[in-house]
Amino acid sequence: IVSLDSRMNLVYQQLEQINGALAKAEAERIEKGEFYHYTQGSDISSSPAVLENTLIRTLRGQYIELMGEYEKLRTMFKDEYPTVKNLRAKMLDVGKRIDAEQQRLLNSFKNDYLAALSKEKALQTTAEEKKTIALKLNDYANRYKVLKREVEINKEIFQSLLQRSKEIEANVGTDLGTVKVFDSALP
């Protein structure tokens, strides 16, 4: 039973650890899922993660500088002037880079959410397997206890029967010694 008890303790400890990890994974999945779904339904450019991104901040600074130069030159020159066209092309390029970086961030949020979801599902599967093992071990332990009790009862019955058998053997030998002849038989 020591082996069974130690296995049960080990499985219960593992199940407890997995349940703790599962709770953390579920919380992480919920957090990342809410953030991902929030960024899906709103303008990602105003998201805190985007606003804190140094590359996007740098690109936005460049875009603002280019916009200032563009507006300044447009007051003096027409849109077809080569320098104005060049500035507009640079602004479009920086704008595309900003959009691409925002899309990359959005994809990373999605990937983080999907990874958290996958981790949670894997832990759920592991937890279910451990629960099944724990239930089987618990069933085995219960069966073992029943069989152990039956063995003890059978030992007690055997000991009782053995004792009774010895008593009977002892009594048989003593009864023969007390036999007396009352009358002799006639031929």
Short mmCIF file of N, CA and C in Angstrom, two decimals:
data_model
loop_
_atom_site.label_atom_id
_atom_site.label_comp_id
_atom_site.label_asym_id
_atom_site.label_seq_id
_atom_site.Cartn_x
_atom_site.Cartn_y
_atom_site.Cartn_z
N ILE A 1 0.83 -1.20 0.00
CA ILE A 1 0.00 0.00 0.00
C ILE A 1 0.86 1.25 0.00
N VAL A 2 2.10 1.13 0.48
CA VAL A 2 2.99 2.29 0.50
C VAL A 2 3.22 2.79 -0.92
N SER A 3 3.42 1.86 -1.82
CA SER A 3 3.66 2.22 -3.21
C SER A 3 2.43 2.91 -3.80
N LEU A 4 1.25 2.37 -3.53
CA LEU A 4 0.02 2.95 -4.03
C LEU A 4 -0.23 4.32 -3.41
N ASP A 5 0.00 4.43 -2.10
CA ASP A 5 -0.18 5.72 -1.43
C ASP A 5 0.80 6.76 -1.97
N SER A 6 2.05 6.37 -2.17
CA SER A 6 3.03 7.33 -2.68
C SER A 6 2.69 7.75 -4.11
N ARG A 7 2.20 6.80 -4.91
CA ARG A 7 1.79 7.15 -6.27
C ARG A 7 0.60 8.10 -6.24
N MET A 8 -0.35 7.82 -5.35
CA MET A 8 -1.51 8.70 -5.24
C MET A 8 -1.10 10.09 -4.81
N ASN A 9 -0.20 10.17 -3.82
CA ASN A 9 0.28 11.48 -3.38
C ASN A 9 0.98 12.23 -4.50
N LEU A 10 1.79 11.52 -5.26
CA LEU A 10 2.49 12.14 -6.39
C LEU A 10 1.50 12.65 -7.43
N VAL A 11 0.52 11.84 -7.77
CA VAL A 11 -0.48 12.25 -8.76
C VAL A 11 -1.28 13.45 -8.25
N TYR A 12 -1.65 13.44 -6.97
CA TYR A 12 -2.40 14.56 -6.41
C TYR A 12 -1.56 15.83 -6.40
N GLN A 13 -0.28 15.71 -6.09
CA GLN A 13 0.61 16.88 -6.14
C GLN A 13 0.72 17.42 -7.56
N GLN A 14 0.90 16.51 -8.53
CA GLN A 14 0.98 16.93 -9.92
C GLN A 14 -0.33 17.59 -10.36
N LEU A 15 -1.44 17.01 -9.96
CA LEU A 15 -2.74 17.57 -10.31
C LEU A 15 -2.91 18.97 -9.70
N GLU A 16 -2.45 19.13 -8.48
CA GLU A 16 -2.53 20.44 -7.84
C GLU A 16 -1.67 21.47 -8.58
N GLN A 17 -0.46 21.06 -8.97
CA GLN A 17 0.42 21.96 -9.72
C GLN A 17 -0.18 22.30 -11.08
N ILE A 18 -0.73 21.30 -11.75
CA ILE A 18 -1.34 21.54 -13.07
C ILE A 18 -2.55 22.46 -12.94
N ASN A 19 -3.35 22.26 -11.90
CA ASN A 19 -4.51 23.13 -11.70
C ASN A 19 -4.08 24.57 -11.43
N GLY A 20 -2.98 24.75 -10.68
CA GLY A 20 -2.46 26.10 -10.46
C GLY A 20 -1.98 26.72 -11.75
N ALA A 21 -1.24 25.94 -12.54
CA ALA A 21 -0.76 26.44 -13.84
C ALA A 21 -1.93 26.71 -14.78
N LEU A 22 -2.95 25.87 -14.70
CA LEU A 22 -4.13 26.05 -15.55
C LEU A 22 -4.86 27.35 -15.18
N ALA A 23 -4.97 27.63 -13.89
CA ALA A 23 -5.62 28.88 -13.46
C ALA A 23 -4.84 30.09 -13.98
N LYS A 24 -3.50 30.03 -13.89
CA LYS A 24 -2.68 31.13 -14.41
C LYS A 24 -2.83 31.26 -15.92
N ALA A 25 -2.82 30.12 -16.62
CA ALA A 25 -2.95 30.13 -18.08
C ALA A 25 -4.32 30.68 -18.50
N GLU A 26 -5.34 30.33 -17.75
CA GLU A 26 -6.67 30.83 -18.06
C GLU A 26 -6.74 32.34 -17.87
N ALA A 27 -6.16 32.82 -16.78
CA ALA A 27 -6.13 34.27 -16.53
C ALA A 27 -5.34 34.99 -17.63
N GLU A 28 -4.22 34.40 -18.02
CA GLU A 28 -3.39 34.99 -19.08
C GLU A 28 -4.16 35.01 -20.40
N ARG A 29 -4.85 33.90 -20.71
CA ARG A 29 -5.63 33.83 -21.95
C ARG A 29 -6.74 34.87 -21.96
N ILE A 30 -7.41 35.04 -20.83
CA ILE A 30 -8.48 36.03 -20.73
C ILE A 30 -7.92 37.43 -20.93
N GLU A 31 -6.81 37.71 -20.26
CA GLU A 31 -6.19 39.04 -20.38
C GLU A 31 -5.77 39.33 -21.82
N LYS A 32 -5.07 38.38 -22.42
CA LYS A 32 -4.59 38.57 -23.80
C LYS A 32 -5.76 38.59 -24.78
N GLY A 33 -6.76 37.79 -24.51
CA GLY A 33 -7.93 37.76 -25.37
C GLY A 33 -8.68 39.08 -25.33
N GLU A 34 -8.86 39.62 -24.12
CA GLU A 34 -9.54 40.91 -24.00
C GLU A 34 -8.74 42.00 -24.71
N PHE A 35 -7.43 42.00 -24.54
CA PHE A 35 -6.59 43.00 -25.17
C PHE A 35 -6.65 42.85 -26.69
N TYR A 36 -6.55 41.62 -27.16
CA TYR A 36 -6.60 41.38 -28.61
C TYR A 36 -7.95 41.81 -29.17
N HIS A 37 -9.04 41.43 -28.52
CA HIS A 37 -10.37 41.79 -29.00
C HIS A 37 -10.60 43.31 -28.90
N TYR A 38 -10.01 43.94 -27.89
CA TYR A 38 -10.09 45.40 -27.77
C TYR A 38 -9.40 46.06 -28.95
N THR A 39 -8.22 45.57 -29.30
CA THR A 39 -7.49 46.18 -30.42
C THR A 39 -8.17 45.89 -31.75
N GLN A 40 -8.92 44.79 -31.83
CA GLN A 40 -9.65 44.48 -33.06
C GLN A 40 -10.79 45.46 -33.28
N GLY A 41 -11.45 45.83 -32.20
CA GLY A 41 -12.65 46.66 -32.33
C GLY A 41 -12.39 48.15 -32.26
N SER A 42 -11.16 48.56 -32.11
CA SER A 42 -10.89 49.99 -31.98
C SER A 42 -9.74 50.38 -32.91
N ASP A 43 -9.45 51.65 -32.90
CA ASP A 43 -8.33 52.16 -33.69
C ASP A 43 -7.04 51.79 -32.96
N ILE A 44 -6.27 50.93 -33.56
CA ILE A 44 -5.06 50.42 -32.90
C ILE A 44 -4.03 51.53 -32.68
N SER A 45 -4.09 52.59 -33.49
CA SER A 45 -3.09 53.65 -33.37
C SER A 45 -3.17 54.36 -32.02
N SER A 46 -4.31 54.28 -31.35
CA SER A 46 -4.44 54.92 -30.04
C SER A 46 -4.24 53.94 -28.88
N SER A 47 -3.90 52.71 -29.21
CA SER A 47 -3.67 51.69 -28.18
C SER A 47 -2.41 52.02 -27.39
N PRO A 48 -2.41 51.76 -26.08
CA PRO A 48 -1.21 52.04 -25.27
C PRO A 48 0.04 51.31 -25.77
N ALA A 49 -0.14 50.08 -26.26
CA ALA A 49 1.02 49.33 -26.76
C ALA A 49 1.62 50.00 -27.98
N VAL A 50 0.78 50.59 -28.82
CA VAL A 50 1.26 51.29 -30.01
C VAL A 50 1.90 52.61 -29.61
N LEU A 51 1.25 53.32 -28.68
CA LEU A 51 1.78 54.61 -28.25
C LEU A 51 3.13 54.48 -27.54
N GLU A 52 3.37 53.34 -26.90
CA GLU A 52 4.63 53.11 -26.19
C GLU A 52 5.72 52.53 -27.09
N ASN A 53 5.37 52.10 -28.29
CA ASN A 53 6.33 51.49 -29.21
C ASN A 53 7.29 52.56 -29.72
N THR A 54 8.58 52.35 -29.49
CA THR A 54 9.58 53.38 -29.85
C THR A 54 9.69 53.55 -31.36
N LEU A 55 9.60 52.48 -32.11
CA LEU A 55 9.71 52.59 -33.57
C LEU A 55 8.54 53.41 -34.12
N ILE A 56 7.35 53.14 -33.65
CA ILE A 56 6.18 53.90 -34.13
C ILE A 56 6.28 55.35 -33.70
N ARG A 57 6.74 55.60 -32.48
CA ARG A 57 6.92 57.00 -32.04
C ARG A 57 7.93 57.71 -32.92
N THR A 58 9.03 57.03 -33.25
CA THR A 58 10.05 57.63 -34.12
C THR A 58 9.48 57.90 -35.50
N LEU A 59 8.77 56.92 -36.05
CA LEU A 59 8.17 57.10 -37.38
C LEU A 59 7.13 58.22 -37.38
N ARG A 60 6.35 58.32 -36.33
CA ARG A 60 5.36 59.40 -36.24
C ARG A 60 6.05 60.76 -36.16
N GLY A 61 7.16 60.80 -35.43
CA GLY A 61 7.94 62.05 -35.37
C GLY A 61 8.44 62.43 -36.75
N GLN A 62 8.95 61.46 -37.50
CA GLN A 62 9.41 61.73 -38.87
C GLN A 62 8.24 62.19 -39.74
N TYR A 63 7.10 61.55 -39.57
CA TYR A 63 5.93 61.90 -40.37
C TYR A 63 5.50 63.34 -40.09
N ILE A 64 5.51 63.73 -38.84
CA ILE A 64 5.12 65.09 -38.47
C ILE A 64 6.10 66.11 -39.06
N GLU A 65 7.41 65.80 -39.00
CA GLU A 65 8.41 66.69 -39.60
C GLU A 65 8.19 66.82 -41.10
N LEU A 66 7.98 65.69 -41.76
CA LEU A 66 7.74 65.72 -43.20
C LEU A 66 6.46 66.48 -43.54
N MET A 67 5.43 66.31 -42.73
CA MET A 67 4.17 67.01 -42.93
C MET A 67 4.37 68.51 -42.81
N GLY A 68 5.16 68.92 -41.81
CA GLY A 68 5.45 70.35 -41.64
C GLY A 68 6.17 70.92 -42.85
N GLU A 69 7.19 70.22 -43.33
CA GLU A 69 7.92 70.67 -44.51
C GLU A 69 7.00 70.71 -45.73
N TYR A 70 6.17 69.68 -45.86
CA TYR A 70 5.25 69.58 -47.00
C TYR A 70 4.29 70.77 -47.01
N GLU A 71 3.69 71.06 -45.88
CA GLU A 71 2.75 72.18 -45.80
C GLU A 71 3.46 73.51 -46.07
N LYS A 72 4.67 73.63 -45.58
CA LYS A 72 5.45 74.86 -45.80
C LYS A 72 5.74 75.05 -47.29
N LEU A 73 6.17 73.96 -47.96
CA LEU A 73 6.50 74.06 -49.40
C LEU A 73 5.24 74.23 -50.25
N ARG A 74 4.12 73.68 -49.82
CA ARG A 74 2.88 73.81 -50.59
C ARG A 74 2.39 75.24 -50.65
N THR A 75 2.77 76.02 -49.66
CA THR A 75 2.35 77.43 -49.70
C THR A 75 3.11 78.18 -50.78
N MET A 76 4.31 77.70 -51.10
CA MET A 76 5.13 78.38 -52.11
C MET A 76 5.02 77.71 -53.48
N PHE A 77 4.86 76.38 -53.50
CA PHE A 77 4.88 75.63 -54.75
C PHE A 77 3.60 74.81 -54.91
N LYS A 78 3.38 74.43 -56.15
CA LYS A 78 2.23 73.57 -56.45
C LYS A 78 2.57 72.12 -56.11
N ASP A 79 1.52 71.25 -56.10
CA ASP A 79 1.71 69.83 -55.76
C ASP A 79 2.61 69.11 -56.76
N GLU A 80 2.73 69.62 -57.97
CA GLU A 80 3.53 68.95 -58.99
C GLU A 80 5.01 69.31 -58.93
N TYR A 81 5.35 70.20 -58.05
CA TYR A 81 6.75 70.61 -57.92
C TYR A 81 7.54 69.39 -57.39
N PRO A 82 8.74 69.10 -57.98
CA PRO A 82 9.47 67.88 -57.62
C PRO A 82 9.76 67.73 -56.12
N THR A 83 10.12 68.78 -55.44
CA THR A 83 10.42 68.69 -54.02
C THR A 83 9.16 68.35 -53.23
N VAL A 84 8.03 68.94 -53.61
CA VAL A 84 6.75 68.67 -52.94
C VAL A 84 6.34 67.22 -53.20
N LYS A 85 6.50 66.77 -54.44
CA LYS A 85 6.18 65.38 -54.78
C LYS A 85 7.05 64.41 -53.99
N ASN A 86 8.31 64.75 -53.86
CA ASN A 86 9.27 63.92 -53.12
C ASN A 86 8.87 63.82 -51.64
N LEU A 87 8.51 64.96 -51.06
CA LEU A 87 8.08 64.97 -49.65
C LEU A 87 6.81 64.15 -49.46
N ARG A 88 5.87 64.29 -50.40
CA ARG A 88 4.63 63.52 -50.30
C ARG A 88 4.93 62.02 -50.40
N ALA A 89 5.85 61.62 -51.27
CA ALA A 89 6.22 60.21 -51.40
C ALA A 89 6.87 59.71 -50.11
N LYS A 90 7.72 60.53 -49.50
CA LYS A 90 8.35 60.14 -48.23
C LYS A 90 7.29 59.99 -47.14
N MET A 91 6.30 60.92 -47.12
CA MET A 91 5.23 60.84 -46.12
C MET A 91 4.43 59.55 -46.31
N LEU A 92 4.13 59.22 -47.57
CA LEU A 92 3.40 57.98 -47.83
C LEU A 92 4.21 56.77 -47.39
N ASP A 93 5.51 56.79 -47.64
CA ASP A 93 6.38 55.68 -47.24
C ASP A 93 6.40 55.53 -45.72
N VAL A 94 6.56 56.64 -45.00
CA VAL A 94 6.58 56.59 -43.54
C VAL A 94 5.22 56.14 -43.03
N GLY A 95 4.15 56.61 -43.64
CA GLY A 95 2.79 56.20 -43.25
C GLY A 95 2.61 54.70 -43.44
N LYS A 96 3.12 54.16 -44.55
CA LYS A 96 3.03 52.72 -44.78
C LYS A 96 3.84 51.94 -43.75
N ARG A 97 5.00 52.48 -43.39
CA ARG A 97 5.82 51.80 -42.37
C ARG A 97 5.12 51.81 -41.01
N ILE A 98 4.45 52.94 -40.70
CA ILE A 98 3.69 53.01 -39.44
C ILE A 98 2.57 51.97 -39.46
N ASP A 99 1.83 51.92 -40.58
CA ASP A 99 0.73 50.95 -40.70
C ASP A 99 1.25 49.52 -40.60
N ALA A 100 2.39 49.26 -41.24
CA ALA A 100 2.97 47.91 -41.21
C ALA A 100 3.38 47.53 -39.79
N GLU A 101 3.98 48.47 -39.06
CA GLU A 101 4.39 48.19 -37.68
C GLU A 101 3.17 47.98 -36.78
N GLN A 102 2.12 48.77 -37.01
CA GLN A 102 0.89 48.59 -36.23
C GLN A 102 0.27 47.22 -36.54
N GLN A 103 0.30 46.82 -37.80
CA GLN A 103 -0.24 45.51 -38.18
C GLN A 103 0.61 44.40 -37.56
N ARG A 104 1.93 44.59 -37.54
CA ARG A 104 2.81 43.61 -36.90
C ARG A 104 2.48 43.47 -35.43
N LEU A 105 2.24 44.60 -34.76
CA LEU A 105 1.85 44.56 -33.34
C LEU A 105 0.52 43.85 -33.16
N LEU A 106 -0.43 44.16 -34.03
CA LEU A 106 -1.74 43.50 -33.95
C LEU A 106 -1.59 41.99 -34.14
N ASN A 107 -0.75 41.60 -35.09
CA ASN A 107 -0.50 40.17 -35.30
C ASN A 107 0.18 39.54 -34.09
N SER A 108 1.08 40.27 -33.45
CA SER A 108 1.74 39.72 -32.26
C SER A 108 0.73 39.57 -31.12
N PHE A 109 -0.23 40.51 -31.00
CA PHE A 109 -1.29 40.38 -29.99
C PHE A 109 -2.12 39.13 -30.27
N LYS A 110 -2.44 38.91 -31.55
CA LYS A 110 -3.22 37.74 -31.93
C LYS A 110 -2.44 36.47 -31.63
N ASN A 111 -1.16 36.45 -32.00
CA ASN A 111 -0.33 35.27 -31.75
C ASN A 111 -0.18 35.01 -30.26
N ASP A 112 -0.03 36.06 -29.45
CA ASP A 112 0.05 35.89 -27.99
C ASP A 112 -1.24 35.27 -27.46
N TYR A 113 -2.36 35.76 -27.96
CA TYR A 113 -3.66 35.23 -27.53
C TYR A 113 -3.80 33.76 -27.93
N LEU A 114 -3.45 33.45 -29.19
CA LEU A 114 -3.57 32.06 -29.65
C LEU A 114 -2.62 31.13 -28.90
N ALA A 115 -1.42 31.63 -28.59
CA ALA A 115 -0.47 30.82 -27.82
C ALA A 115 -1.01 30.56 -26.41
N ALA A 116 -1.58 31.59 -25.79
CA ALA A 116 -2.16 31.43 -24.45
C ALA A 116 -3.34 30.45 -24.49
N LEU A 117 -4.13 30.53 -25.54
CA LEU A 117 -5.27 29.62 -25.70
C LEU A 117 -4.78 28.19 -25.86
N SER A 118 -3.75 28.00 -26.68
CA SER A 118 -3.18 26.67 -26.90
C SER A 118 -2.60 26.10 -25.60
N LYS A 119 -1.89 26.94 -24.86
CA LYS A 119 -1.30 26.52 -23.58
C LYS A 119 -2.40 26.09 -22.61
N GLU A 120 -3.46 26.87 -22.56
CA GLU A 120 -4.57 26.54 -21.66
C GLU A 120 -5.20 25.20 -22.04
N LYS A 121 -5.42 24.98 -23.33
CA LYS A 121 -6.01 23.72 -23.78
C LYS A 121 -5.10 22.54 -23.45
N ALA A 122 -3.80 22.71 -23.65
CA ALA A 122 -2.86 21.64 -23.34
C ALA A 122 -2.89 21.31 -21.85
N LEU A 123 -2.94 22.34 -21.01
CA LEU A 123 -3.00 22.11 -19.56
C LEU A 123 -4.32 21.47 -19.16
N GLN A 124 -5.41 21.84 -19.83
CA GLN A 124 -6.70 21.21 -19.54
C GLN A 124 -6.64 19.72 -19.87
N THR A 125 -6.03 19.39 -21.00
CA THR A 125 -5.90 17.98 -21.38
C THR A 125 -5.07 17.23 -20.36
N THR A 126 -3.95 17.81 -19.96
CA THR A 126 -3.08 17.18 -18.96
C THR A 126 -3.82 17.02 -17.64
N ALA A 127 -4.56 18.04 -17.25
CA ALA A 127 -5.32 17.98 -15.99
C ALA A 127 -6.36 16.86 -16.04
N GLU A 128 -7.04 16.73 -17.17
CA GLU A 128 -8.03 15.66 -17.32
C GLU A 128 -7.37 14.28 -17.23
N GLU A 129 -6.19 14.15 -17.86
CA GLU A 129 -5.47 12.88 -17.78
C GLU A 129 -5.09 12.56 -16.33
N LYS A 130 -4.59 13.55 -15.63
CA LYS A 130 -4.19 13.34 -14.23
C LYS A 130 -5.41 13.03 -13.36
N LYS A 131 -6.55 13.66 -13.64
CA LYS A 131 -7.76 13.36 -12.88
C LYS A 131 -8.18 11.91 -13.10
N THR A 132 -8.08 11.47 -14.35
CA THR A 132 -8.42 10.08 -14.66
C THR A 132 -7.51 9.12 -13.92
N ILE A 133 -6.21 9.42 -13.93
CA ILE A 133 -5.25 8.58 -13.21
C ILE A 133 -5.55 8.58 -11.71
N ALA A 134 -5.85 9.77 -11.17
CA ALA A 134 -6.15 9.88 -9.74
C ALA A 134 -7.40 9.06 -9.38
N LEU A 135 -8.41 9.13 -10.23
CA LEU A 135 -9.63 8.36 -9.96
C LEU A 135 -9.36 6.86 -10.02
N LYS A 136 -8.55 6.44 -11.00
CA LYS A 136 -8.20 5.01 -11.10
C LYS A 136 -7.43 4.57 -9.86
N LEU A 137 -6.44 5.36 -9.46
CA LEU A 137 -5.66 5.00 -8.27
C LEU A 137 -6.54 4.97 -7.02
N ASN A 138 -7.46 5.90 -6.94
CA ASN A 138 -8.38 5.92 -5.81
C ASN A 138 -9.26 4.67 -5.82
N ASP A 139 -9.71 4.26 -7.00
CA ASP A 139 -10.50 3.04 -7.13
C ASP A 139 -9.68 1.82 -6.72
N TYR A 140 -8.42 1.79 -7.20
CA TYR A 140 -7.53 0.68 -6.82
C TYR A 140 -7.32 0.65 -5.31
N ALA A 141 -7.15 1.80 -4.70
CA ALA A 141 -6.94 1.87 -3.26
C ALA A 141 -8.18 1.35 -2.52
N ASN A 142 -9.35 1.73 -3.00
CA ASN A 142 -10.58 1.24 -2.36
C ASN A 142 -10.71 -0.27 -2.50
N ARG A 143 -10.41 -0.78 -3.70
CA ARG A 143 -10.45 -2.23 -3.90
C ARG A 143 -9.44 -2.93 -3.00
N TYR A 144 -8.26 -2.35 -2.90
CA TYR A 144 -7.22 -2.92 -2.05
C TYR A 144 -7.69 -2.99 -0.60
N LYS A 145 -8.31 -1.93 -0.13
CA LYS A 145 -8.80 -1.92 1.26
C LYS A 145 -9.85 -2.99 1.48
N VAL A 146 -10.75 -3.17 0.51
CA VAL A 146 -11.78 -4.20 0.62
C VAL A 146 -11.13 -5.58 0.66
N LEU A 147 -10.20 -5.81 -0.26
CA LEU A 147 -9.52 -7.12 -0.30
C LEU A 147 -8.69 -7.35 0.96
N LYS A 148 -8.05 -6.31 1.45
CA LYS A 148 -7.25 -6.43 2.67
C LYS A 148 -8.16 -6.80 3.84
N ARG A 149 -9.32 -6.18 3.91
CA ARG A 149 -10.26 -6.48 4.99
C ARG A 149 -10.76 -7.93 4.87
N GLU A 150 -11.02 -8.37 3.63
CA GLU A 150 -11.44 -9.75 3.42
C GLU A 150 -10.36 -10.73 3.87
N VAL A 151 -9.11 -10.43 3.56
CA VAL A 151 -7.99 -11.28 3.98
C VAL A 151 -7.94 -11.34 5.51
N GLU A 152 -8.10 -10.19 6.16
CA GLU A 152 -8.06 -10.16 7.63
C GLU A 152 -9.21 -10.99 8.21
N ILE A 153 -10.39 -10.86 7.62
CA ILE A 153 -11.54 -11.63 8.11
C ILE A 153 -11.29 -13.12 7.89
N ASN A 154 -10.79 -13.48 6.71
CA ASN A 154 -10.51 -14.89 6.43
C ASN A 154 -9.43 -15.43 7.36
N LYS A 155 -8.43 -14.62 7.69
CA LYS A 155 -7.40 -15.05 8.64
C LYS A 155 -8.02 -15.30 10.01
N GLU A 156 -8.91 -14.40 10.42
CA GLU A 156 -9.57 -14.56 11.71
C GLU A 156 -10.41 -15.84 11.72
N ILE A 157 -11.14 -16.06 10.62
CA ILE A 157 -11.97 -17.28 10.52
C ILE A 157 -11.07 -18.51 10.54
N PHE A 158 -9.97 -18.47 9.77
CA PHE A 158 -9.05 -19.60 9.75
C PHE A 158 -8.47 -19.85 11.13
N GLN A 159 -8.05 -18.80 11.81
CA GLN A 159 -7.48 -18.95 13.15
C GLN A 159 -8.53 -19.53 14.10
N SER A 160 -9.76 -19.06 13.97
CA SER A 160 -10.83 -19.57 14.81
C SER A 160 -11.08 -21.06 14.54
N LEU A 161 -11.12 -21.42 13.24
CA LEU A 161 -11.34 -22.83 12.89
C LEU A 161 -10.16 -23.70 13.33
N LEU A 162 -8.95 -23.19 13.20
CA LEU A 162 -7.77 -23.92 13.62
C LEU A 162 -7.80 -24.14 15.13
N GLN A 163 -8.16 -23.10 15.84
CA GLN A 163 -8.26 -23.22 17.30
C GLN A 163 -9.34 -24.23 17.68
N ARG A 164 -10.45 -24.17 17.01
CA ARG A 164 -11.56 -25.10 17.30
C ARG A 164 -11.13 -26.54 16.96
N SER A 165 -10.39 -26.70 15.84
CA SER A 165 -9.90 -28.03 15.46
C SER A 165 -8.97 -28.58 16.52
N LYS A 166 -8.09 -27.74 17.05
CA LYS A 166 -7.17 -28.19 18.11
C LYS A 166 -7.94 -28.56 19.37
N GLU A 167 -8.96 -27.78 19.66
CA GLU A 167 -9.77 -28.08 20.83
C GLU A 167 -10.48 -29.43 20.66
N ILE A 168 -11.01 -29.67 19.47
CA ILE A 168 -11.70 -30.93 19.21
C ILE A 168 -10.73 -32.10 19.31
N GLU A 169 -9.53 -31.96 18.73
CA GLU A 169 -8.52 -33.02 18.82
C GLU A 169 -8.14 -33.27 20.28
N ALA A 170 -8.03 -32.22 21.03
CA ALA A 170 -7.68 -32.39 22.44
C ALA A 170 -8.81 -33.08 23.19
N ASN A 171 -10.02 -32.74 22.88
CA ASN A 171 -11.17 -33.35 23.55
C ASN A 171 -11.34 -34.81 23.14
N VAL A 172 -11.05 -35.17 21.90
CA VAL A 172 -11.20 -36.55 21.45
C VAL A 172 -10.24 -37.43 22.23
N GLY A 173 -9.06 -37.02 22.43
CA GLY A 173 -8.09 -37.82 23.18
C GLY A 173 -8.47 -37.95 24.63
N THR A 174 -9.07 -36.99 25.21
CA THR A 174 -9.44 -37.06 26.62
C THR A 174 -10.69 -37.88 26.84
N ASP A 175 -11.58 -37.92 25.89
CA ASP A 175 -12.80 -38.70 26.05
C ASP A 175 -12.50 -40.20 26.05
N LEU A 176 -11.51 -40.67 25.32
CA LEU A 176 -11.17 -42.08 25.28
C LEU A 176 -10.63 -42.57 26.62
N GLY A 177 -10.00 -41.72 27.32
CA GLY A 177 -9.44 -42.14 28.61
C GLY A 177 -10.50 -42.29 29.68
N THR A 178 -11.65 -41.78 29.50
CA THR A 178 -12.69 -41.86 30.52
C THR A 178 -13.71 -42.96 30.24
N VAL A 179 -13.43 -43.81 29.29
CA VAL A 179 -14.35 -44.90 28.97
C VAL A 179 -14.16 -46.01 30.02
N LYS A 180 -15.29 -46.55 30.56
CA LYS A 180 -15.25 -47.61 31.57
C LYS A 180 -16.13 -48.75 31.10
N VAL A 181 -15.76 -49.92 31.49
CA VAL A 181 -16.55 -51.11 31.15
C VAL A 181 -17.54 -51.30 32.28
N PHE A 182 -18.83 -51.31 31.98
CA PHE A 182 -19.85 -51.51 32.98
C PHE A 182 -20.23 -52.97 33.11
N ASP A 183 -20.46 -53.62 31.99
CA ASP A 183 -20.80 -55.04 31.98
C ASP A 183 -19.95 -55.72 30.93
N SER A 184 -19.54 -56.92 31.27
CA SER A 184 -18.77 -57.68 30.30
C SER A 184 -19.76 -58.38 29.38
N ALA A 185 -19.36 -58.60 28.21
CA ALA A 185 -20.23 -59.24 27.24
C ALA A 185 -20.18 -60.74 27.43
N LEU A 186 -21.28 -61.39 27.19
CA LEU A 186 -21.36 -62.86 27.28
C LEU A 186 -21.09 -63.42 25.90
N PRO A 187 -20.39 -64.55 25.91
CA PRO A 187 -20.11 -65.15 24.59
C PRO A 187 -21.33 -65.80 23.98
#
